[in-house]
XYZ file of C-alpha atoms in Angstrom:
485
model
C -87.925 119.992 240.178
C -85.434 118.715 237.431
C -87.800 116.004 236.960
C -90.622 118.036 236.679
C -92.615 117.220 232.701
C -93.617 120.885 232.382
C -93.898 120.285 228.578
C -96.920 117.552 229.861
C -98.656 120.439 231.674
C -98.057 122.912 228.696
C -98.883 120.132 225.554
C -102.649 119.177 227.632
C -103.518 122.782 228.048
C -102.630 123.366 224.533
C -104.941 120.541 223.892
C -107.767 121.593 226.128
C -107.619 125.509 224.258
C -107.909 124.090 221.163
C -111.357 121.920 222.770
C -112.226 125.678 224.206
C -111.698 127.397 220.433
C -114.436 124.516 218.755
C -116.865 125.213 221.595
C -116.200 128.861 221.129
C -116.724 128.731 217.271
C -120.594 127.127 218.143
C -121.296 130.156 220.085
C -119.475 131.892 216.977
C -122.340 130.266 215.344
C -125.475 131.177 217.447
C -124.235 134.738 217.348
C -124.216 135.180 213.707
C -127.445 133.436 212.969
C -128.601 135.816 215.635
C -127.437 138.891 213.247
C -125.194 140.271 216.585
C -122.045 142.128 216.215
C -120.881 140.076 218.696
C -120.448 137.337 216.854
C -117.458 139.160 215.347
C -115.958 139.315 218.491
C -116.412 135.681 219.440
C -114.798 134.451 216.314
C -111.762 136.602 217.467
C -111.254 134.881 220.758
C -111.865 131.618 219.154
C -109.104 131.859 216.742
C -107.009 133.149 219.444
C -107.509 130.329 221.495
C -107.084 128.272 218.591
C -103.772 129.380 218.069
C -102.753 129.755 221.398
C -103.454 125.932 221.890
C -101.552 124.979 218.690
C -98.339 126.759 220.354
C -98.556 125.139 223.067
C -99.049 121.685 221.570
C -95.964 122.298 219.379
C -94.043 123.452 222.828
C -91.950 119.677 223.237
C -92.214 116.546 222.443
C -93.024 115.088 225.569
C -94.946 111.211 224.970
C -98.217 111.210 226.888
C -97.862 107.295 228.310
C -94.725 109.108 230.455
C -95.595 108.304 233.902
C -96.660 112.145 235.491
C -96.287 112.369 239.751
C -98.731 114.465 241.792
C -97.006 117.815 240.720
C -97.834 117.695 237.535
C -101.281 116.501 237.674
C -102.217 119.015 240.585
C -100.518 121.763 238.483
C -101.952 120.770 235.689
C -105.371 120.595 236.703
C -105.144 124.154 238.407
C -104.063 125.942 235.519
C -105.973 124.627 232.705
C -109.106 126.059 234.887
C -107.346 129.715 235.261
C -106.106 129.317 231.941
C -109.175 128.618 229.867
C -111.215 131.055 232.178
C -108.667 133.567 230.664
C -109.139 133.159 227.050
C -112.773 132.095 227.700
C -113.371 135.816 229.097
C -112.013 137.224 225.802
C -115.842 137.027 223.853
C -117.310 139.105 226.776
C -114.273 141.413 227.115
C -113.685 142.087 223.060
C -117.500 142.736 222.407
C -117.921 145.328 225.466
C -120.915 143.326 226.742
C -118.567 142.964 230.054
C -115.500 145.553 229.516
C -114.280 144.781 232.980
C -111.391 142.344 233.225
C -112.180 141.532 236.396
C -115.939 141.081 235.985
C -115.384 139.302 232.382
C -112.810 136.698 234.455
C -114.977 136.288 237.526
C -118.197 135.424 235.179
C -116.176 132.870 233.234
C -114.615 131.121 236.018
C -118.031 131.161 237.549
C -119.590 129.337 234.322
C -115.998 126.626 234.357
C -116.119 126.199 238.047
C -120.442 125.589 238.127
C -121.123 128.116 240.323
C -123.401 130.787 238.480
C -122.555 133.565 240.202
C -122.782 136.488 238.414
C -121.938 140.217 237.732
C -124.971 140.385 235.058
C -127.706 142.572 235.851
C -129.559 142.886 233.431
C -128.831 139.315 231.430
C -131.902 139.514 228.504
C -129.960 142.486 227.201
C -126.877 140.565 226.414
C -126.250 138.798 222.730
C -127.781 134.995 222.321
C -124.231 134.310 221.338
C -122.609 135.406 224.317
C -125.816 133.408 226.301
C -124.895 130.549 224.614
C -121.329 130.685 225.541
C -122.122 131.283 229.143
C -123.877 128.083 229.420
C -121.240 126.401 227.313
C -118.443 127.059 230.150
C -121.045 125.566 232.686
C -121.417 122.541 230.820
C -117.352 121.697 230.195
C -116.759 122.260 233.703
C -119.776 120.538 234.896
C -118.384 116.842 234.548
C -114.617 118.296 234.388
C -112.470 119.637 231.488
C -109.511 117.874 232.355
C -111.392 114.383 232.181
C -112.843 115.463 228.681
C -108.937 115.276 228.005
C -108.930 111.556 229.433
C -111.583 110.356 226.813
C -109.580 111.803 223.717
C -105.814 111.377 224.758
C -104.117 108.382 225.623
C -102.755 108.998 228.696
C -102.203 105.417 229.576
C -102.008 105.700 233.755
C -101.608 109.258 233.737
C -105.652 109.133 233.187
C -106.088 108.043 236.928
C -103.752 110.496 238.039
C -105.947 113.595 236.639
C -109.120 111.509 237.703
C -107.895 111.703 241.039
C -106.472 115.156 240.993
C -110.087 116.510 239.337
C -112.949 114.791 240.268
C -114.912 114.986 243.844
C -115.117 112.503 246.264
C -113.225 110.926 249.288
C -110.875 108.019 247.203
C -112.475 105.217 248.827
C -115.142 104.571 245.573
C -113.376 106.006 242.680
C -112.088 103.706 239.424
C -108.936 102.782 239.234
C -108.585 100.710 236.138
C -109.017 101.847 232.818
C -110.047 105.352 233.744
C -110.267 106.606 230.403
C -112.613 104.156 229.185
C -114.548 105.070 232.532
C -114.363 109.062 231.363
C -116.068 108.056 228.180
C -119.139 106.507 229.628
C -119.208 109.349 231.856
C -119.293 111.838 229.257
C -121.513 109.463 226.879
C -124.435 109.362 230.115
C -123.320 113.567 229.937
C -124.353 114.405 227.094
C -127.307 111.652 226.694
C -128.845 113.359 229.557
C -128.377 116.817 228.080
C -129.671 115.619 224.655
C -132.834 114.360 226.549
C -133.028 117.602 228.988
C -133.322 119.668 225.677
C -136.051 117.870 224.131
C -138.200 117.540 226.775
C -137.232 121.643 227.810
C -138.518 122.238 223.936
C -141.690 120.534 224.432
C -142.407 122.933 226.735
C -143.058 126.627 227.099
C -139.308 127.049 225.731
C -137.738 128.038 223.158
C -134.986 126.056 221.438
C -132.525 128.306 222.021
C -133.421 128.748 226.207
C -133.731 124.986 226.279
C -130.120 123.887 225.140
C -128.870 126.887 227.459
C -130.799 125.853 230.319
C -130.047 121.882 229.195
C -126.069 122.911 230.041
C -126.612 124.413 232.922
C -128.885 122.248 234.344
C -127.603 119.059 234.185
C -124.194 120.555 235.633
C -125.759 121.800 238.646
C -124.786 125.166 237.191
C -127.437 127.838 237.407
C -126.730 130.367 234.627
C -129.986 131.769 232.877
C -130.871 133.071 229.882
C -133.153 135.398 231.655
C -132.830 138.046 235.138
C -135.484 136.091 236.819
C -134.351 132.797 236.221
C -136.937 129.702 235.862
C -139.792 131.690 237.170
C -140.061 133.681 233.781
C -142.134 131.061 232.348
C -144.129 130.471 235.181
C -144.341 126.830 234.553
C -144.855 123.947 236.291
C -143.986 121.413 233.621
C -140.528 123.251 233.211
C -140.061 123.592 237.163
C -140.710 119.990 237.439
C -138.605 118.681 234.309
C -135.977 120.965 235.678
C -136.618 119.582 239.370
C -135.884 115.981 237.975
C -133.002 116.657 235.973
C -130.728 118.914 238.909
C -131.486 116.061 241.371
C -130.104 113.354 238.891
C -126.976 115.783 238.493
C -126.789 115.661 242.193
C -126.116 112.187 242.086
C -122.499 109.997 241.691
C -122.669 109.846 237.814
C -120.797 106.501 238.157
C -123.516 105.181 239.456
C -126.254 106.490 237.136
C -124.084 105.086 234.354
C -124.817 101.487 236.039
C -128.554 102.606 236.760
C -128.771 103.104 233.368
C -126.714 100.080 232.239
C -128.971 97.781 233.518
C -127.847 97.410 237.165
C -130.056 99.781 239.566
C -128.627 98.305 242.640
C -125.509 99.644 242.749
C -127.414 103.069 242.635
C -130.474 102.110 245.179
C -128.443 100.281 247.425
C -126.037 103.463 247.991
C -125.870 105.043 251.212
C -124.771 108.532 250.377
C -128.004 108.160 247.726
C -130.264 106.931 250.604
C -128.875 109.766 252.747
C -129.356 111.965 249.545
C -133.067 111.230 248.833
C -133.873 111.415 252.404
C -132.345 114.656 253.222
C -134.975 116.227 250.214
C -137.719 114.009 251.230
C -137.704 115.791 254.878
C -137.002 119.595 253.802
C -139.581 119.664 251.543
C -141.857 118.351 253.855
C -140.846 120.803 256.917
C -140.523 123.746 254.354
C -143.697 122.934 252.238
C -146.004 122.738 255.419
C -144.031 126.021 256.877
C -144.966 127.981 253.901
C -148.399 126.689 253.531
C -149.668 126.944 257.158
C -147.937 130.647 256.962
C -149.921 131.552 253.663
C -146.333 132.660 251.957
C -147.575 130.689 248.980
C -150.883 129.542 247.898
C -152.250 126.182 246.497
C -150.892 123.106 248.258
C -149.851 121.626 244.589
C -147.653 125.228 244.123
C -146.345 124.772 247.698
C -145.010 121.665 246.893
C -143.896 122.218 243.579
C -142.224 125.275 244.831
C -140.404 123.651 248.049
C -139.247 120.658 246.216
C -137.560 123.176 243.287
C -135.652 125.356 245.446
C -134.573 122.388 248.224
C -133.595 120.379 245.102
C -131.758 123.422 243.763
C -129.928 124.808 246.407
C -129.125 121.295 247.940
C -127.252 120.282 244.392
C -125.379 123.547 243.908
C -127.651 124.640 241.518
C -129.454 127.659 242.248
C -131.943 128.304 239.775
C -134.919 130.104 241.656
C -139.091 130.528 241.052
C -139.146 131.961 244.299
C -137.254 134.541 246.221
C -136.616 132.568 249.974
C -135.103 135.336 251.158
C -138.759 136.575 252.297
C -139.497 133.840 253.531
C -137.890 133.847 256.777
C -134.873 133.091 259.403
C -135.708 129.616 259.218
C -135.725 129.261 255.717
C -132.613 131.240 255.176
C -130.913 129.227 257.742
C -131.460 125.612 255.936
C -130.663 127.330 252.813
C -127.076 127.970 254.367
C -127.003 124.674 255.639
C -128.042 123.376 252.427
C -125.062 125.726 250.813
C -122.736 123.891 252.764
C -123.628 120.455 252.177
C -124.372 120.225 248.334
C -125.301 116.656 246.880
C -123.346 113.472 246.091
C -119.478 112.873 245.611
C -118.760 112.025 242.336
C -121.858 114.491 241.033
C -121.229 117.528 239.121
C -122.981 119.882 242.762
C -120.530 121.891 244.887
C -120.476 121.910 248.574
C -118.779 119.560 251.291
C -120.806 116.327 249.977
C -122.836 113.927 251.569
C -120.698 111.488 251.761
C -118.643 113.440 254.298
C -121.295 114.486 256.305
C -122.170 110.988 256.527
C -118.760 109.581 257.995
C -118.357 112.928 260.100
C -121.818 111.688 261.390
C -120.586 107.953 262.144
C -117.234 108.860 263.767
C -118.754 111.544 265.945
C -121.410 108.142 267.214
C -118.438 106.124 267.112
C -116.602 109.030 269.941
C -119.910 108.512 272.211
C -119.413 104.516 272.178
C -116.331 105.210 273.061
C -116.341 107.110 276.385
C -118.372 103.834 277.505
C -116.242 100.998 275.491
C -112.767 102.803 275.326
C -111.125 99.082 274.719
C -113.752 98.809 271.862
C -112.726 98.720 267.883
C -115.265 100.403 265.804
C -114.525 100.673 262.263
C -116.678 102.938 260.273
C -118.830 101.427 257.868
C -120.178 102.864 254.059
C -121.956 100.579 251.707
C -120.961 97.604 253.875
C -117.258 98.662 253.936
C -115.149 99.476 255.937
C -113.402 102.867 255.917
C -109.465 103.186 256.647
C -108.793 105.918 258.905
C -106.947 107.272 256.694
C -109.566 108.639 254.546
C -111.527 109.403 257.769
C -108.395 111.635 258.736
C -108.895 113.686 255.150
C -112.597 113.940 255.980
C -111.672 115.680 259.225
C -109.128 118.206 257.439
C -111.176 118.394 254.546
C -114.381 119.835 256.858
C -111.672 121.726 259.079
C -110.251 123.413 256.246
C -113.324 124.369 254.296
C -114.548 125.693 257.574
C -111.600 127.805 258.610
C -111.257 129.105 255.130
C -114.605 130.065 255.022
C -113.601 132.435 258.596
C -110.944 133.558 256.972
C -112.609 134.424 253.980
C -115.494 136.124 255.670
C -113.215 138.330 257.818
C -111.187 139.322 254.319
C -114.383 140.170 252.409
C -115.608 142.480 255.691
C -112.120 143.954 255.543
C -113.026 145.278 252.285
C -116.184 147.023 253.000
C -118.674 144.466 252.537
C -121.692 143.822 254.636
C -121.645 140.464 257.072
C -124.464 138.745 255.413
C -122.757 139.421 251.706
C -119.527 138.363 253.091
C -120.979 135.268 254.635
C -123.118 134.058 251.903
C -120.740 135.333 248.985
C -117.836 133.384 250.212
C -120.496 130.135 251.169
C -121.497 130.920 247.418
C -118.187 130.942 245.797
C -116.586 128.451 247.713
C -119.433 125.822 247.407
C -119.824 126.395 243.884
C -123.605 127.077 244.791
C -123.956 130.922 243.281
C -126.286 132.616 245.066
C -126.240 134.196 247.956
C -127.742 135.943 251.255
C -128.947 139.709 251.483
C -128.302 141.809 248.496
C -126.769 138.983 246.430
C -129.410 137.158 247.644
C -132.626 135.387 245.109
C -131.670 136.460 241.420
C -129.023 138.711 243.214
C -125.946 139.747 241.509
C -121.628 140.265 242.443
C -121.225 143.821 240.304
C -120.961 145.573 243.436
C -118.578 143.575 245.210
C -115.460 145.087 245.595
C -112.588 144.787 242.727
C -110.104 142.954 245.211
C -112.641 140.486 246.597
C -113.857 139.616 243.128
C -110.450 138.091 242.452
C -110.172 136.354 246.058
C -114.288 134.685 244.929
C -112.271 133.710 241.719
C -109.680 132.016 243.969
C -112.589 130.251 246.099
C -114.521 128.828 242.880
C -111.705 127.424 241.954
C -110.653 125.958 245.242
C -113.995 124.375 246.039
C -114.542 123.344 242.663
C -111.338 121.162 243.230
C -111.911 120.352 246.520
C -109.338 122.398 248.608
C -105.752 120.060 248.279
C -105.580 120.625 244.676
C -105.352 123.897 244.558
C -103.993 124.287 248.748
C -101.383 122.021 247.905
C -99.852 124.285 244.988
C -98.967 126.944 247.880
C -96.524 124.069 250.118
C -92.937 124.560 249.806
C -93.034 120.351 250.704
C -95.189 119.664 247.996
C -92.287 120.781 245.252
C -89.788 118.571 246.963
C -88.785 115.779 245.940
């Protein structure tokens, strides 16, 4: 540890508080234009955050080009999320619109991490400002805070370290050179895509206010609202389709749809987690749109679709916004909306969930086990995009699904230890650890965490930020080895 650069870890937070105070001062904004009290309140947190971050930026004089190990970058990374959830609960906690601790910190996190779960039950009745802010924390965390940091500071090959350390996938595709430049065509294709979300959101039924709220939390595959019953308030089909469009582009590798976009489609088209991806939609809305039509649960074979290819296309990429409540729809349904829970959308996307990808080489190597017991003698690599994948990142894929699967157990058994029903317990801990946001039963469709236990509403906080860092992260933080040198 006497090499540890704790001023490193201490100088980016500062950094990324000071970020959090600007975005803070916007919703400062909103909330006085609005005429709310609250607004008073949110310029308080702001210029505590603002100050906080300046103390901590003063704290050493550390250069940022220093070469940083995986400590610091996996430390790092953890705390600036529990960190800037902390100072980011501060406008719902000073202005008494949430005067819970715990329920002010678990809807924060939920808004940094992408999930959308929520302790709001009645959300129309809370200030535009604090609305606004909500969506804001869904939007910094959607394509990662930390990598924000990469754009701005020079971090020379530090960048790669907090690329790795932050974003999802499996190693095998990510960008090793010149990360930050990378970052900044991420976030450039970011907010393009939000600036084009909004437009076309205001030339609906919206107004402009719901349409750069829902713009955030859209195109992060977030699922905060401005309103209780989420999309289907306007009862639009222009909105559910725009809406439709934009979470499934969110649900794909945003490396990729900054090449797409570039000029070169093929890298996108020619993708096989993307194939896998568009397929995977393609047949669920088919099964569920001829399910609910044959049934009569909806009527009009346009509104079947429309309504099948929303919800499949939000509950596949994390997402969760909802014009229908599938919880009435069925076993069946519920099941594939577990299933769909588990799975989310694309590595490298800013959806929760296991990813495709993994499914995919979980997929090949269990084929690969059945050639086997007929060719033992026989060498069969695993193939993705025409490459071959080393064992070694098939051996993380099998911990990574092992581990997300046994904590999920765990976490189920925990959450029933503390009075809640199996079904909550199951889909709350799916929820929170997938970064999805809803839920099964009573925290089912538009359903809400308020009554969830005190204790378990800090262990959710704990999952969010787990699976919103992909297990190891945040696992790794709690191995004795890990600190060793």
């Amino acid at each position: 540890m006497s090499n540890f650069n704790y001023r490193f870890v201490l100088k980016t937070i500062g950094f990324l508080l000071i970020i959090e105070s600007l975005f803070m001062m916007a919703a400062t904004v909103v909330s006085y234009y609005s005429h709310e009290i609250a607004g008073d309140a949110i310029l308080i947190s702001s210029t505590i955050t603002f100050f906080a971050g300046v103390f901590l930026r003063l704290s050493g004089t550390e250069d940022y080009v220093k070469p940083i190990g995986k400590r610091e970058s996996f430390l790092m990374v953890a705390m600036s999320w529990i960190v800037l959830s902390a100072f980011g609960m501060l406008p719902f906690y000073f202005s008494g619109a949430i005067p819970s601790i715990s329920n002010a910190y678990f809807e924060t996190i939920s808004g940094f991490t992408a999930t959308g779960a929520t302790i709001l039950t009645d959300i129309e009745s809370m200030p535009k400002g604090l609305l606004f802010w909500r969506s804001i924390t869904q939007w910094m965390g959607g394509l990662g805070i930390v990598v924000f940091v990469a754009t701005i500071l020079p971090m020379g090959g530090n960048a790669s370290v907090l690329y790795d350390a932050e974003v999802t996938g499996i190693g095998y595709d990510r960008f090793r050179p010149r990360i930050s430049q990378i970052a900044k065509r991420l976030w450039m294709v970011y907010i393009f895509l939000t600036g084009i979300l909004v437009l076309l959101l205001w030339l609906g039924p919206m107004n402009i206010f719901d349409s750069v709220c829902h713009a955030f939390t859209t195109i992060s595959t977030a699922g905060f609202s401005t309103k209780q019953d989420s999309i289907a308030y306007w009862n639009s089909a222009y909105i559910e389709y725009v809406i439709t469009i934009f979470m499934f582009i969110g649900g794909i590798n945003f490396p990729l749809i900054y090449f797409f976009m570039k000029g070169d489609p093929k890298k996108l088209l020619r993708n096989e987690e993307f194939k896998w991806y568009v397929l995977i939609i393609l047949i669920f809305v088919s099964i569920i749109a001829v399910g609910l039509y044959s049934s009569g649960k909806i009527e009009g074979v346009e509104r079947t679709f429309r309504t099948s290819l929303f919800q499949v296309v939000s509950i596949l990429t994390t997402t969760c916004f909802s014009t229908e409540n599938f919880m009435n729809w069925g076993a069946f349904y519920q099941f594939v909306v577990v299933i769909f829970m588990l799975f989310g959308a694309c590595a490298g996307s800013t959806a929760g969930g296991i990813k495709i990808v993994r499914i995919i080489i979980l997929f090949k190597n269990s084929i690969n086990e059945f050639k086997r017991q007929v060719h033992p003698n026989a060498i069969l690599p695993i193939r993705l995009n025409d490459r071959v994948i080393s064992i070694d990142i098939v051996t993380k894929v099998l911990a990574f699904i092992f581990l997300y699967l046994g904590i999920l157990i765990i976490s189920c058994l925990l959450l029933s230890l503390s009075g809640m029903e199996f079904e909550n317990s199951l889909g709350a801990a799916i929820s929170c650890i997938g970064n999805v946001g809803g839920g099964l039963a009573e925290i089912g469709h538009n359903g809400h965490f308020s009554d969830v236990p005190t204790a378990s509403k800090w262990y959710l906080c704990f999952l969010m930020l787990t699976g919103r860092l992909e297990l190891f992260t945040v696992l790794s933080l709690f191995m004795p080895a890990f600190w060793r040198r």
